[in-house]
Structures are given as C-alpha cells and as structure tokens.
Tab-separated table of C-alpha atoms and ligand atoms in Angstrom:
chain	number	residue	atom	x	y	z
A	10	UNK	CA	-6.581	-240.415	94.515
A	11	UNK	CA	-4.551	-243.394	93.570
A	12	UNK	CA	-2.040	-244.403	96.170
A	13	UNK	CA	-1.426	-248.215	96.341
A	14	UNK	CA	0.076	-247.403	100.227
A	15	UNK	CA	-2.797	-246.834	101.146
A	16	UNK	CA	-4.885	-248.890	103.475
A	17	UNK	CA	-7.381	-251.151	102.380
A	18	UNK	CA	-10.547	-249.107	103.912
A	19	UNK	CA	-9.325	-246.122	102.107
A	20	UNK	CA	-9.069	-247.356	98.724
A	21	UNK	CA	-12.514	-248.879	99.281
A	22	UNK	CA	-13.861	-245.506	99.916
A	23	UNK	CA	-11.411	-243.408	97.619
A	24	UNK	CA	-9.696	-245.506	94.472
A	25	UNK	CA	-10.832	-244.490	91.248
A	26	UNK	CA	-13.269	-242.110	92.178
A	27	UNK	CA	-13.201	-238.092	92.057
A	28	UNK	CA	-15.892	-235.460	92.499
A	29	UNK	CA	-17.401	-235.385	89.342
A	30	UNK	CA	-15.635	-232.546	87.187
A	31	UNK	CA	-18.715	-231.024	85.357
A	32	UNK	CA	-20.624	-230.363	88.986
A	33	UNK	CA	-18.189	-231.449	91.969
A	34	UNK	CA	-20.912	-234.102	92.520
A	35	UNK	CA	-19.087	-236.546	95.570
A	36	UNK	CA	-20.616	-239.518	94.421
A	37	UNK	CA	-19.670	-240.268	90.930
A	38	UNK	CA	-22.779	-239.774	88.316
A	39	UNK	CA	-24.371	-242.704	86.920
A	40	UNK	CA	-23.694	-241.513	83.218
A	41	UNK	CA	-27.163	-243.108	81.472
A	42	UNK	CA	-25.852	-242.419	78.116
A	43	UNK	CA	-24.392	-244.885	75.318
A	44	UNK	CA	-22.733	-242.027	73.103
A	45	UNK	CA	-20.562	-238.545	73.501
A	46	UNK	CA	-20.340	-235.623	71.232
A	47	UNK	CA	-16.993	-234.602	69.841
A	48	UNK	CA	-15.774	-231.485	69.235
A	49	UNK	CA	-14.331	-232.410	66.000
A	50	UNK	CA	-13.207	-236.069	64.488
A	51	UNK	CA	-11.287	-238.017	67.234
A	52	UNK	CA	-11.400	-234.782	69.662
A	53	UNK	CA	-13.282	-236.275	72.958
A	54	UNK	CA	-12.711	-236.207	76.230
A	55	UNK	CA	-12.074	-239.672	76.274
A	56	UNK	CA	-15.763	-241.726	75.950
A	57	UNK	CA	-16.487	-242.364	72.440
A	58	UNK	CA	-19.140	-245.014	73.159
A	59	UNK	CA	-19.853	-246.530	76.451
A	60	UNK	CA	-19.587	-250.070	75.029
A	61	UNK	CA	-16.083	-249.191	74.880
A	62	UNK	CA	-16.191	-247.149	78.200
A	63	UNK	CA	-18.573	-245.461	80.391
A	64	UNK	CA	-17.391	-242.808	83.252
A	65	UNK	CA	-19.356	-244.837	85.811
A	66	UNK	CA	-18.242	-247.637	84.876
A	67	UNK	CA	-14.707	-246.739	84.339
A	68	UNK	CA	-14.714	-245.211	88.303
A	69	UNK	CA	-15.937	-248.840	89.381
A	70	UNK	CA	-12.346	-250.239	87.364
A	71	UNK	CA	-10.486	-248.163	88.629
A	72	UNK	CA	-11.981	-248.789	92.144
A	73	UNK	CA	-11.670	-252.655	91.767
A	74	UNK	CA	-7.891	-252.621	90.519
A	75	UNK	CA	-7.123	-250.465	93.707
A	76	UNK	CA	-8.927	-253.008	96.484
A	77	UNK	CA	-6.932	-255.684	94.435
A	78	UNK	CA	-3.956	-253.945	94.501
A	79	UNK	CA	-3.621	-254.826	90.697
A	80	UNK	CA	-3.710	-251.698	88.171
A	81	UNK	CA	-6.367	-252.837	85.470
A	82	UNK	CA	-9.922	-253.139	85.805
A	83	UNK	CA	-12.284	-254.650	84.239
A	84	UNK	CA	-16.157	-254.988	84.489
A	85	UNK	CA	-18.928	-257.447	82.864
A	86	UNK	CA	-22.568	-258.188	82.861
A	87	UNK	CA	-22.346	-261.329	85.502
A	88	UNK	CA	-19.074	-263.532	86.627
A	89	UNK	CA	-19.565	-265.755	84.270
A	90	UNK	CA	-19.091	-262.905	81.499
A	91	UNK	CA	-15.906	-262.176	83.270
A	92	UNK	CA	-14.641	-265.764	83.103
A	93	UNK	CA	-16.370	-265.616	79.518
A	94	UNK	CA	-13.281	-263.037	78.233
A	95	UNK	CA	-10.460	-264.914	79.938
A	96	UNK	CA	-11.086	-267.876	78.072
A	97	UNK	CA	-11.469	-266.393	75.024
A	98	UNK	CA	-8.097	-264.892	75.253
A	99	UNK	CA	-7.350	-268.867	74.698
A	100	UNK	CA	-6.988	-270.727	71.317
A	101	UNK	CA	-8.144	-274.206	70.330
A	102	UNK	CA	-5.425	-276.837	71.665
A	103	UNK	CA	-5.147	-274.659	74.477
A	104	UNK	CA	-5.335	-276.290	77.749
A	105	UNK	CA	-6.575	-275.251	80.933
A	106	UNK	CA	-5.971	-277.137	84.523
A	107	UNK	CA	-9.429	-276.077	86.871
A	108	UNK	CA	-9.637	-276.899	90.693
A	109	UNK	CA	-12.298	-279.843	90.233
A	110	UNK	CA	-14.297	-278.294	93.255
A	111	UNK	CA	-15.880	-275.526	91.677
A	112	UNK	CA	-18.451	-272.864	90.756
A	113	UNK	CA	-21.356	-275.335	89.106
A	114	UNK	CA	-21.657	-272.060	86.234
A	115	UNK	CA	-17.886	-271.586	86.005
A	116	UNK	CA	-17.664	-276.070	85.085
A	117	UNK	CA	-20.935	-275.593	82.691
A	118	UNK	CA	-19.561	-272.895	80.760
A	119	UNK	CA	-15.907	-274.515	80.331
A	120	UNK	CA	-17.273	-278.092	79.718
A	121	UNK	CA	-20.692	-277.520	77.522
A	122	UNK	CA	-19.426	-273.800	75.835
A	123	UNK	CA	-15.538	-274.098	75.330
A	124	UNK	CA	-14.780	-277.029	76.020
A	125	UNK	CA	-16.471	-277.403	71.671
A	126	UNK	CA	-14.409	-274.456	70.559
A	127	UNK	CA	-11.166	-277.440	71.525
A	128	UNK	CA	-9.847	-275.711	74.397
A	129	UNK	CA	-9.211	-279.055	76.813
A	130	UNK	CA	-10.073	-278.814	80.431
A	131	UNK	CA	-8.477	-280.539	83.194
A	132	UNK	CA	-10.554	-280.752	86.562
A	133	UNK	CA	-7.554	-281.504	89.189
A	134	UNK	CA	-7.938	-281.730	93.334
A	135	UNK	CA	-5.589	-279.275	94.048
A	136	UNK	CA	-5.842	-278.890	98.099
A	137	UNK	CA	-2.171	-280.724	96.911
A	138	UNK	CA	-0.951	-278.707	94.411
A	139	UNK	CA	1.550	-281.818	93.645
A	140	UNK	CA	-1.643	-283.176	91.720
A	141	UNK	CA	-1.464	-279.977	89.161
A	142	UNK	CA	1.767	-281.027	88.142
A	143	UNK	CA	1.050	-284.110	86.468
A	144	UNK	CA	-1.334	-282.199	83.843
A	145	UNK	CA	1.128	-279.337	83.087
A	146	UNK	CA	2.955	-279.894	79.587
A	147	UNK	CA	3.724	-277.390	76.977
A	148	UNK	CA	-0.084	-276.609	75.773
A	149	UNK	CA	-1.094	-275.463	79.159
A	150	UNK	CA	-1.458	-271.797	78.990
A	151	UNK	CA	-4.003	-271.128	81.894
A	152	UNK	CA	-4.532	-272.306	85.527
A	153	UNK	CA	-8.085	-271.613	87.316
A	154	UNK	CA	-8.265	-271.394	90.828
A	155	UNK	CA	-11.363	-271.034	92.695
A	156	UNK	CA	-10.824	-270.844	96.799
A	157	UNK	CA	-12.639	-271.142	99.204
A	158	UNK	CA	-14.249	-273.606	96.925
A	159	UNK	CA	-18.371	-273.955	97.015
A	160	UNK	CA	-19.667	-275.591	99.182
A	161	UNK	CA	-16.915	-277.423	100.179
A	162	UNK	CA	-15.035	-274.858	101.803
A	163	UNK	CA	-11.459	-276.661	100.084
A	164	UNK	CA	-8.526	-273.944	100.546
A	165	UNK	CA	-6.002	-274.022	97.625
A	166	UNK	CA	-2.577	-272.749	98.544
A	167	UNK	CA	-1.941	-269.648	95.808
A	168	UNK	CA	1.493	-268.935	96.105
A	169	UNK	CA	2.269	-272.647	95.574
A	170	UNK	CA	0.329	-272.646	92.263
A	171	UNK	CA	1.721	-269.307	91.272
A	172	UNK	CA	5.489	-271.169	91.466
A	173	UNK	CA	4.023	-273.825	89.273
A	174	UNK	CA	1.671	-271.445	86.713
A	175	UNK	CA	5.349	-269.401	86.606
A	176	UNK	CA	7.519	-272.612	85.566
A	177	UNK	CA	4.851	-273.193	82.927
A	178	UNK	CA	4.534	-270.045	81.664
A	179	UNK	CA	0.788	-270.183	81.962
A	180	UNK	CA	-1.550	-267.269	83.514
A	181	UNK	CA	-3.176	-267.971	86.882
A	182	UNK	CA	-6.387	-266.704	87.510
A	183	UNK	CA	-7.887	-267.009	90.695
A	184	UNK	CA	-11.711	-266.599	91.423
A	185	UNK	CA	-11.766	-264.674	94.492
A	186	UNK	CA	-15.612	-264.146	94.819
A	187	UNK	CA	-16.084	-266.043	98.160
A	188	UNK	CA	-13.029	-264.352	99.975
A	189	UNK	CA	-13.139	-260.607	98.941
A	190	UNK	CA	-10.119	-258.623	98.780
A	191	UNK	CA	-10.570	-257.701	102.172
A	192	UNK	CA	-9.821	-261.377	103.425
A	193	UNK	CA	-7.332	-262.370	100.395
A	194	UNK	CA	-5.309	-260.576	97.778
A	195	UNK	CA	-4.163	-263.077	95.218
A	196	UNK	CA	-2.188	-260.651	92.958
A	197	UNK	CA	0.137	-259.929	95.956
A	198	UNK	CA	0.531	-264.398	95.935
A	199	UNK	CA	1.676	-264.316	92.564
A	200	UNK	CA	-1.187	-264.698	90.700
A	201	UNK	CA	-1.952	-262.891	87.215
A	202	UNK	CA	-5.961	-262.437	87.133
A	203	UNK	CA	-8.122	-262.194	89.557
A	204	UNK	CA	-12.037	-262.893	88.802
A	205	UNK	CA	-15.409	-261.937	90.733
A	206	UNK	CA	-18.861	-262.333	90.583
A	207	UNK	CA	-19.619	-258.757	92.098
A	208	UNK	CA	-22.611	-259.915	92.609
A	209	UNK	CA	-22.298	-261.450	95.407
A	210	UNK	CA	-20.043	-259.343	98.580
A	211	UNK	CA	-18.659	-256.845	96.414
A	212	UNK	CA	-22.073	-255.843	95.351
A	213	UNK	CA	-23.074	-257.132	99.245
A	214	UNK	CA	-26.849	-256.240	98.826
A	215	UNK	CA	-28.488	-259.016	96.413
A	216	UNK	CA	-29.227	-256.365	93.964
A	217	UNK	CA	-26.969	-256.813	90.985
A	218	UNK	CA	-25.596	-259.547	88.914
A	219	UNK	CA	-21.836	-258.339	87.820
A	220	UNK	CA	-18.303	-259.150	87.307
A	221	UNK	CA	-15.318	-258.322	86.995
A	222	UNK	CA	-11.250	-259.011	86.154
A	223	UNK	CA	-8.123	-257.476	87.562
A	224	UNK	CA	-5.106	-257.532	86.618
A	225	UNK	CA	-1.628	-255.932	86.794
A	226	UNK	CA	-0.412	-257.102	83.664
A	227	UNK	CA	-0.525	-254.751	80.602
A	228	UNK	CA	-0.087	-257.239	78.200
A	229	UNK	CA	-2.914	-259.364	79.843
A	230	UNK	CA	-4.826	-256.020	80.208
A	231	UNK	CA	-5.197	-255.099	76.534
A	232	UNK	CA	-5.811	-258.491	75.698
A	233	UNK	CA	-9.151	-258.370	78.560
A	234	UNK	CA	-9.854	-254.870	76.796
A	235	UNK	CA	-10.192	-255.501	73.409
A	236	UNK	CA	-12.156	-259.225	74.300
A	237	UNK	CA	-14.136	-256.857	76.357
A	238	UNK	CA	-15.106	-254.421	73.987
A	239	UNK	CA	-15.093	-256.984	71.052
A	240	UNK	CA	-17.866	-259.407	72.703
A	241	UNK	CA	-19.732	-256.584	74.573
A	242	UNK	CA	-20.181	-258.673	77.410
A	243	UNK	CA	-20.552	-254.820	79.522
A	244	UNK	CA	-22.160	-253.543	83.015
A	245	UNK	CA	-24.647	-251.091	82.604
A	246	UNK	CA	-24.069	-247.601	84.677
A	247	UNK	CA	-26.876	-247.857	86.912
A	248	UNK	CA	-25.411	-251.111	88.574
A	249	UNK	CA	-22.283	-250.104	87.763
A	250	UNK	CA	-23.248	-247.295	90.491
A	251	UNK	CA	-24.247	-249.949	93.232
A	252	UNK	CA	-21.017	-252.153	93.234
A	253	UNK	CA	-19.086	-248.820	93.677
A	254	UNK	CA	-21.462	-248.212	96.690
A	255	UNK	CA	-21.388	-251.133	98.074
A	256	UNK	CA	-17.630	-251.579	97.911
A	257	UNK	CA	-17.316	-248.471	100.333
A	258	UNK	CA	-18.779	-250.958	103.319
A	259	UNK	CA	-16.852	-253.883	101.972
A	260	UNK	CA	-14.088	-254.072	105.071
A	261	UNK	CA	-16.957	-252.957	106.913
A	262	UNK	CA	-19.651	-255.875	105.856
A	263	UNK	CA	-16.890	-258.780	105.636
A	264	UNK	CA	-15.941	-257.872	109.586
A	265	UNK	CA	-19.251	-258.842	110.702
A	266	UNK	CA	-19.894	-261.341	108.028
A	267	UNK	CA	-16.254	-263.064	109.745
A	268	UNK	CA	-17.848	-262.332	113.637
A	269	UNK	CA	-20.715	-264.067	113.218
A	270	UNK	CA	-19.277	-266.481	111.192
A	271	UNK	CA	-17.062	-267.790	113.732
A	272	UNK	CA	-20.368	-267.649	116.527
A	273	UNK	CA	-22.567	-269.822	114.011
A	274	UNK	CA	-19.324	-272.233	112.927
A	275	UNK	CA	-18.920	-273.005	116.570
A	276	UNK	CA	-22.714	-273.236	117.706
A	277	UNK	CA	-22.963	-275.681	114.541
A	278	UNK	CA	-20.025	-277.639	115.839
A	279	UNK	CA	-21.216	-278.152	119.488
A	280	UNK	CA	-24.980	-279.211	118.280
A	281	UNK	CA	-26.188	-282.953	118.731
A	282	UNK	CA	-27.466	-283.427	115.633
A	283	UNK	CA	-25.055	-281.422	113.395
A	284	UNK	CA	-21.956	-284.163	112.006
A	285	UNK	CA	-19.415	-282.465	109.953
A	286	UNK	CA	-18.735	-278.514	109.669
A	287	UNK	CA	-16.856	-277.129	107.057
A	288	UNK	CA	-15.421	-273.523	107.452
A	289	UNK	CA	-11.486	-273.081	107.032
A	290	UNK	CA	-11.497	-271.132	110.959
A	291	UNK	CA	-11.213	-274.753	112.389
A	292	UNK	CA	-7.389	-275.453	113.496
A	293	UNK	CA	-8.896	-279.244	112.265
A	294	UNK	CA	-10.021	-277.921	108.967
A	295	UNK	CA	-7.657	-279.792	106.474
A	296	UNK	CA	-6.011	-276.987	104.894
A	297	UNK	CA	-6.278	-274.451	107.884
A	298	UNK	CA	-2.824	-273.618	108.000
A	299	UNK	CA	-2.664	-272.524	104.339
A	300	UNK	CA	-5.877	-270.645	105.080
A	301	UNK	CA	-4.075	-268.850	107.816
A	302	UNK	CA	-1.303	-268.384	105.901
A	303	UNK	CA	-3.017	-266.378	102.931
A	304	UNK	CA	-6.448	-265.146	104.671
A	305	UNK	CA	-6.792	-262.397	106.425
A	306	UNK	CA	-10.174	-263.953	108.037
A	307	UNK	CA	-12.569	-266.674	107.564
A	308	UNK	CA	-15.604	-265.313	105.889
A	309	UNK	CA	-19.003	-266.023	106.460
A	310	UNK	CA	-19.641	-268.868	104.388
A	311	UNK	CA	-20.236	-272.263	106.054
A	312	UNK	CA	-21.111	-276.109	104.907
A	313	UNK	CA	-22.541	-278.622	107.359
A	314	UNK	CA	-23.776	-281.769	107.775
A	315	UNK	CA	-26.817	-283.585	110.065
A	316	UNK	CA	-25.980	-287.277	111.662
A	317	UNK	CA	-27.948	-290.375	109.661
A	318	UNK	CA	-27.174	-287.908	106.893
A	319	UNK	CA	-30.999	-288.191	105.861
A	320	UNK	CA	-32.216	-285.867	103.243
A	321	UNK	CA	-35.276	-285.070	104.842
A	322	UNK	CA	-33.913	-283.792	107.702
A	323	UNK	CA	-32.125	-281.044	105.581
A	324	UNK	CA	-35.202	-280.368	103.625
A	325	UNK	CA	-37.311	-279.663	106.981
A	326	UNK	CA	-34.261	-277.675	108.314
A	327	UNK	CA	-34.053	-275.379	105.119
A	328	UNK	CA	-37.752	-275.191	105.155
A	329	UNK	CA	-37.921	-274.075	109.348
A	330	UNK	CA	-35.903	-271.587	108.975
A	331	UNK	CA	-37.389	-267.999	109.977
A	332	UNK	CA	-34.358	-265.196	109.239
A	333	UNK	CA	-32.327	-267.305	106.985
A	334	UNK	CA	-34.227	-267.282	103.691
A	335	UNK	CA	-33.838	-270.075	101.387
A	336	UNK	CA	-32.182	-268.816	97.993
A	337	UNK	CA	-28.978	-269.746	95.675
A	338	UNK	CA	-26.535	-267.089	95.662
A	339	UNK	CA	-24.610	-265.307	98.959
A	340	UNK	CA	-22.400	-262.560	100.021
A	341	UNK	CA	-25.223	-259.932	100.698
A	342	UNK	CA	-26.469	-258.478	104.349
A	343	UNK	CA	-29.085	-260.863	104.925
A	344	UNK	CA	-28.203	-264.653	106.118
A	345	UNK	CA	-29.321	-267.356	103.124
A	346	UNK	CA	-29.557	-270.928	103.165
A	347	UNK	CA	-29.120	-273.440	100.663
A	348	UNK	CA	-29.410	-277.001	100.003
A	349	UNK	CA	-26.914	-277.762	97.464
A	350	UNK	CA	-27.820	-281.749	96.417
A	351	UNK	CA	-31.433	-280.701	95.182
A	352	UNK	CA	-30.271	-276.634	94.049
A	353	UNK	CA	-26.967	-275.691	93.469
A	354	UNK	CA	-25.476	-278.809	92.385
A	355	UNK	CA	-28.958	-281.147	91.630
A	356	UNK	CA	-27.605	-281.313	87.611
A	357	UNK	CA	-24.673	-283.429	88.909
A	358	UNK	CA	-25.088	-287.396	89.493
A	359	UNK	CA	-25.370	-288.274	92.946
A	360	UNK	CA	-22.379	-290.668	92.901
A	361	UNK	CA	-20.658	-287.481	91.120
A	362	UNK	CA	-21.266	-285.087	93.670
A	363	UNK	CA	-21.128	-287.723	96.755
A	364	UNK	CA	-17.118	-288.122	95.615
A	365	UNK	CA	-16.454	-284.282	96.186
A	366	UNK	CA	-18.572	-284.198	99.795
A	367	UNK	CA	-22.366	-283.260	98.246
A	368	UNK	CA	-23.868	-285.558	100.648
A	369	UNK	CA	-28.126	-285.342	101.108
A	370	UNK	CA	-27.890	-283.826	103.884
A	371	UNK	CA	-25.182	-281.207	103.395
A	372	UNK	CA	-26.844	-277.523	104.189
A	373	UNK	CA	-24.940	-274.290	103.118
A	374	UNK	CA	-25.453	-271.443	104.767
A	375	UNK	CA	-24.385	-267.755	104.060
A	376	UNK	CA	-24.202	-265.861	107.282
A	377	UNK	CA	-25.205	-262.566	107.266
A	378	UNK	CA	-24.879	-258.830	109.099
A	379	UNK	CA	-27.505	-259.488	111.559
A	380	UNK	CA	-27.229	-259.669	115.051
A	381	UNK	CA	-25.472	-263.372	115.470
A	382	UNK	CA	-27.614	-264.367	118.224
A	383	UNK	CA	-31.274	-263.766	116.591
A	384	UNK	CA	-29.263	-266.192	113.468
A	385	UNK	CA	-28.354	-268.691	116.339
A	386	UNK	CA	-31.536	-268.942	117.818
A	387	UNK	CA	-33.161	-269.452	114.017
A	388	UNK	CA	-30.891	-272.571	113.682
A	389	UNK	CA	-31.837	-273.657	116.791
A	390	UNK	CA	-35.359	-273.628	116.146
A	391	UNK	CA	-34.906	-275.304	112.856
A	392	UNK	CA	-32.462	-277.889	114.377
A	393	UNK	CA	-34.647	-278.443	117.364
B	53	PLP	C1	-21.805	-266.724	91.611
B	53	PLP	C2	-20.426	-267.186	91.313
B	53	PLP	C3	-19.902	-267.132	90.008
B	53	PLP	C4	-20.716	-266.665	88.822
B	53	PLP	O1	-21.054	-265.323	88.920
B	53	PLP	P1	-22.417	-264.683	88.304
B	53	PLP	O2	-22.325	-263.269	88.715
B	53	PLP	O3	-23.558	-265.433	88.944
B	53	PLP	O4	-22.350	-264.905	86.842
B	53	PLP	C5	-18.595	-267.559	89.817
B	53	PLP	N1	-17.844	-268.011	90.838
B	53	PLP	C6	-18.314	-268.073	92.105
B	53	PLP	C7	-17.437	-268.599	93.194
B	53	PLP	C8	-19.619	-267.677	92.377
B	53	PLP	O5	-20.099	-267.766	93.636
C-alpha cells in the first residue's frame, strides 16, 4: 500500500495500513499487549516488546510518514514528548535558533528542562529569516520552526530557512501541528523533521494527547528510534487506534475547518467592535504571500482583537459564547475559544507578551466543522 504518487486523500485512508494478517480485519487491531512469544531465541515476527514497537502503533508510523511524504515515523505520548527526543539527539554546547513566537509548552520545556542540560537557545523573529542569520555560527546544529505561530498567526517562510539550516549544516524541524499536512508539507520545502501534537487535527476529535516525528532521513531516523525506545516516551495502542482513525477524515475535516474559516475571518473583519484580525487568508496579512506560496489553505485558526482593547470585554465575550466552548487546546470538530493573556500565555509578563501582540483583549478562536452560520450567529450574540 505504499505509493508516495499517490494523492493525499488516499494515503490518508491507505498508508501504512493492511487488513490485519491473522483475521483480514480492515481496520488494523488495537494490539493491547506489551510482549510477543518467540518461536525460539531472536525468531519473532518482528515485535519483541511494544516499548520498542507495537503493530498498532507501527500502522499509525507508517501512516504519518506517508501524509508527510517523509519515510520514517515516529509516535510519542504528547507533542511535547516528540519535541522531547529531538532535543535529546543534541549535546551540551549545542545550540538551537527557535521562532520566538511559539508553543508556550514547546519555550517551557527548552528554557526550564534543556536549556540546564547547556544546550543554548536562541528565540529569533523570523517572519525575516535575515534575523536567523545573525545567530548561526558553527555550534548551531538545530533550527525550530513553528508556523502558523500561536496565537499570532506569524507565517515563517520554510524554504528560505531550509537554504539557511542547509549552509549551516544544522537539522530543521518544523512544528506543523496548526497547518496539517493537508495544508503544508514541510519535508517537500526542504526541511528535515517535521513535529506534531496529534492531538490536536490529526487526532481532530479532542480525545487524545499524542505526537509524533517524521522524517526522511535515515540517519536522523535511527537516531529518533533509539531516543525513542531509550526514554520510552511511547503512545499506547488504544490511542494509537484513534489518530489512525481520525487521520482518514483529515483532508476531509481541514476543508471545512478552511470554509468556515474564511466565513468567520471575514464576519470578524466587517464587525464594529472587532479591531485587528489575524488569519494568514488576508491579502493584508503581513506574510500572506509566503502563506500562499507554501499553504495549500488557511486553516481554521483565527486571533482577534476588540476596539479600547479592554480586558473585560474579552472576558464577557469568551464567557457569552453558546457553541464555542471555552477550553485551551484546538484542531478538533467542535469550535473552541480561548483567551490567551489570562490562559494560554498568563505565565508570561504582560510587557513580555504585549511585545509579541498578547494584548488583553486578544480572543483566539478555533473554528470548527459546524455549520458556519449557527458559529456566526454565536459571535454575534456574544459581540452584540
Ligand atoms: C499543543 C501543541 C504542542 C504540544 O503538544 P501536546 O500534545 O499538548 O504535548 C506543540 N506545538 C503546538 C503548535 C501545539 O499546538
């Protein structure tokens, strides 16, 4: 079943998984087992121990290198796992350049966990990748890319940092949770890793916490394998089961999550009371054209802000709100709104998260499968 011409739906539905061979089961088995007997010493069937590997897990790999169009998968117990093994493939000295707008978890665990281990972070603007250049010197060994950024909405141009991760000869990894692969492929940009939390759209229902690397490098591959297996940072086969399932409405999901998208970004935009929007669909968007350029779509994930910029205001809106429910994460079926200054981001000083756009009364919201116009006339409600 592995054909990387294939089209992206197919692979969705198809890559990496076969009717099971013990019971032509269509849906692969969710193999509850940690162990596997051998026939003899070292005679298996390949699944020794399922720290190591687990069938159902090992479908979901395969699955994920083939909507990436990479050709090594690998899964962990959240994102932050995931990120957890790339660094570790790292040695003190090391030093890593970060986009400085980024996933709150992703800037905890590199500034409070590594960051003591000596492995020296660099959080750069890089909407101009110009700005990376001035922290690249012979230590450099990784660049981390997150884009879309949260909740700014920042676009970073890949290919641009691939060209400058190449001339380093540093690995770029790119965090590609908020676009999908169904919107943006960055292994086919030139990047070398790609990182999600599945837990968000992959998974697309709200009802795992998972993630995962890809890659199409062996040598990179091994490395993710052993740090995987070494640090036991696994998925379990039960949800290993439900990011497989969800991933077969992935193109499906991120359609409508782009349609109604779009509806809500440009209700947002024409309201009275509503100042700033932020979603990359806007010609005026500040990096639109790179957006264009590397996106296949928007996505469904929008930042705004209210005029007089009061706090308050937010609050009550995030509070009035009838379909959208008010909860961190995103990427499922059902809309969510957030209110990043007092959730999300409330561990960062206000002058801090002012300087990056984190105003009071910046709302995030992450639009859902519903029917757009029952989520239009919510926000109207709670606007009103
Ligand atoms: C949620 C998220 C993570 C962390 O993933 P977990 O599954 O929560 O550990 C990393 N990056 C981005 C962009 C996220 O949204």
């Amino acid at each position: 079943m592995k054909d990387n011409n294939q089209q992206f739906a197919t692979k969705a539905i198809h890559g990496g998984v076969e009717p099971d061979p013990a019971t032509g089961a269509i849906m692969t088995p969710i193999y509850q087992t940690s162990t596997y007997v051998q026939e003899e010493v070292g005679m298996h069937k390949g699944y020794e121990y399922s720290r190591t590997l687990n069938p159902t897990r090992h479908a979901l790999e395969k699955n994920l290198a083939a909507i990436e169009n990479g050709k090594f998968g690998a899964c962990f117990g959240s994102g932050l796992a995931a990120i957890d093994c790339l660094i570790k493939m790292l040695n003190p000295g090391d030093e890593v350049i970060s986009t400085n707008d980024l996933y709150g978890g992703s800037y905890r665990l590199f500034n409070t966990i590594f960051a003591k281990y000596g492995i020296v972070f660099h959080f750069v603007p890089m909407e101009d990748p110009a700005e990376i250049e001035k922290y690249v010197n012979d230590k450099t060994k990784l660049i981390w890319v997150e884009t879309p950024t949260n909740p700014m909405m920042n676009i970073v141009d890949i290919s641009a940092v691939a060209a400058i991760a190449k001339k380093a000869n540093a690995i770029l990894c790119v965090d590609n949770t908020f676009a999908t692969p169904y919107l943006q492929t960055p292994l086919d940009l030139g990047a070398d890793v790609v990182m999600h939390s599945a837990t968000k759209y992959l998974g697309g229902h709200s009802d795992v916490v998972m993630g995962a690397l890809v890659t199409s490098n062996e040598e990179i591959a091994n490395e993710i394998y052993r740090i995987q297996n070494s640090s036991g940072a696994v998925t379990g086969p039960m949800d290993s089961f439900l990011v497989l399932r969800g991933i077969k409405t992935l193109h499906l999901r991120v359609q409508r999550h782009c349609e109604n998208g779009e509806k809500v970004a440009h209700f947002l935009k024409a309201h009275p009371k509503v100042d700033k929007v932020y979603w990359p669909g806007f010609e005026d968007h500040k990096n639109h054209e790179v957006a264009k350029k590397q996106m296949r779509g928007f996505g469904g994930m929008i930042s705004f802000t209210l005029k007089g910029n009061v706090m308050q205001d937010a609050l009550e809106i995030v509070k009035k709100v009838k379909i959208f429910a008010l909860a961190e994460s995103l990427g499922g079926v059902e809309s969510l709104i957030g209110h990043p200054a007092t959730m999300t981001h409330a561990s960062i000083p206000k002058e801090e998260r002012e300087k990056t756009g984190v105003i009071d009364s910046l709302i995030r919201l992450s639009v859902g499968v519903e029917d757009a116009q029952d989520l239009i006339a919510d926000l109207e409600q709670a606007l009103a």
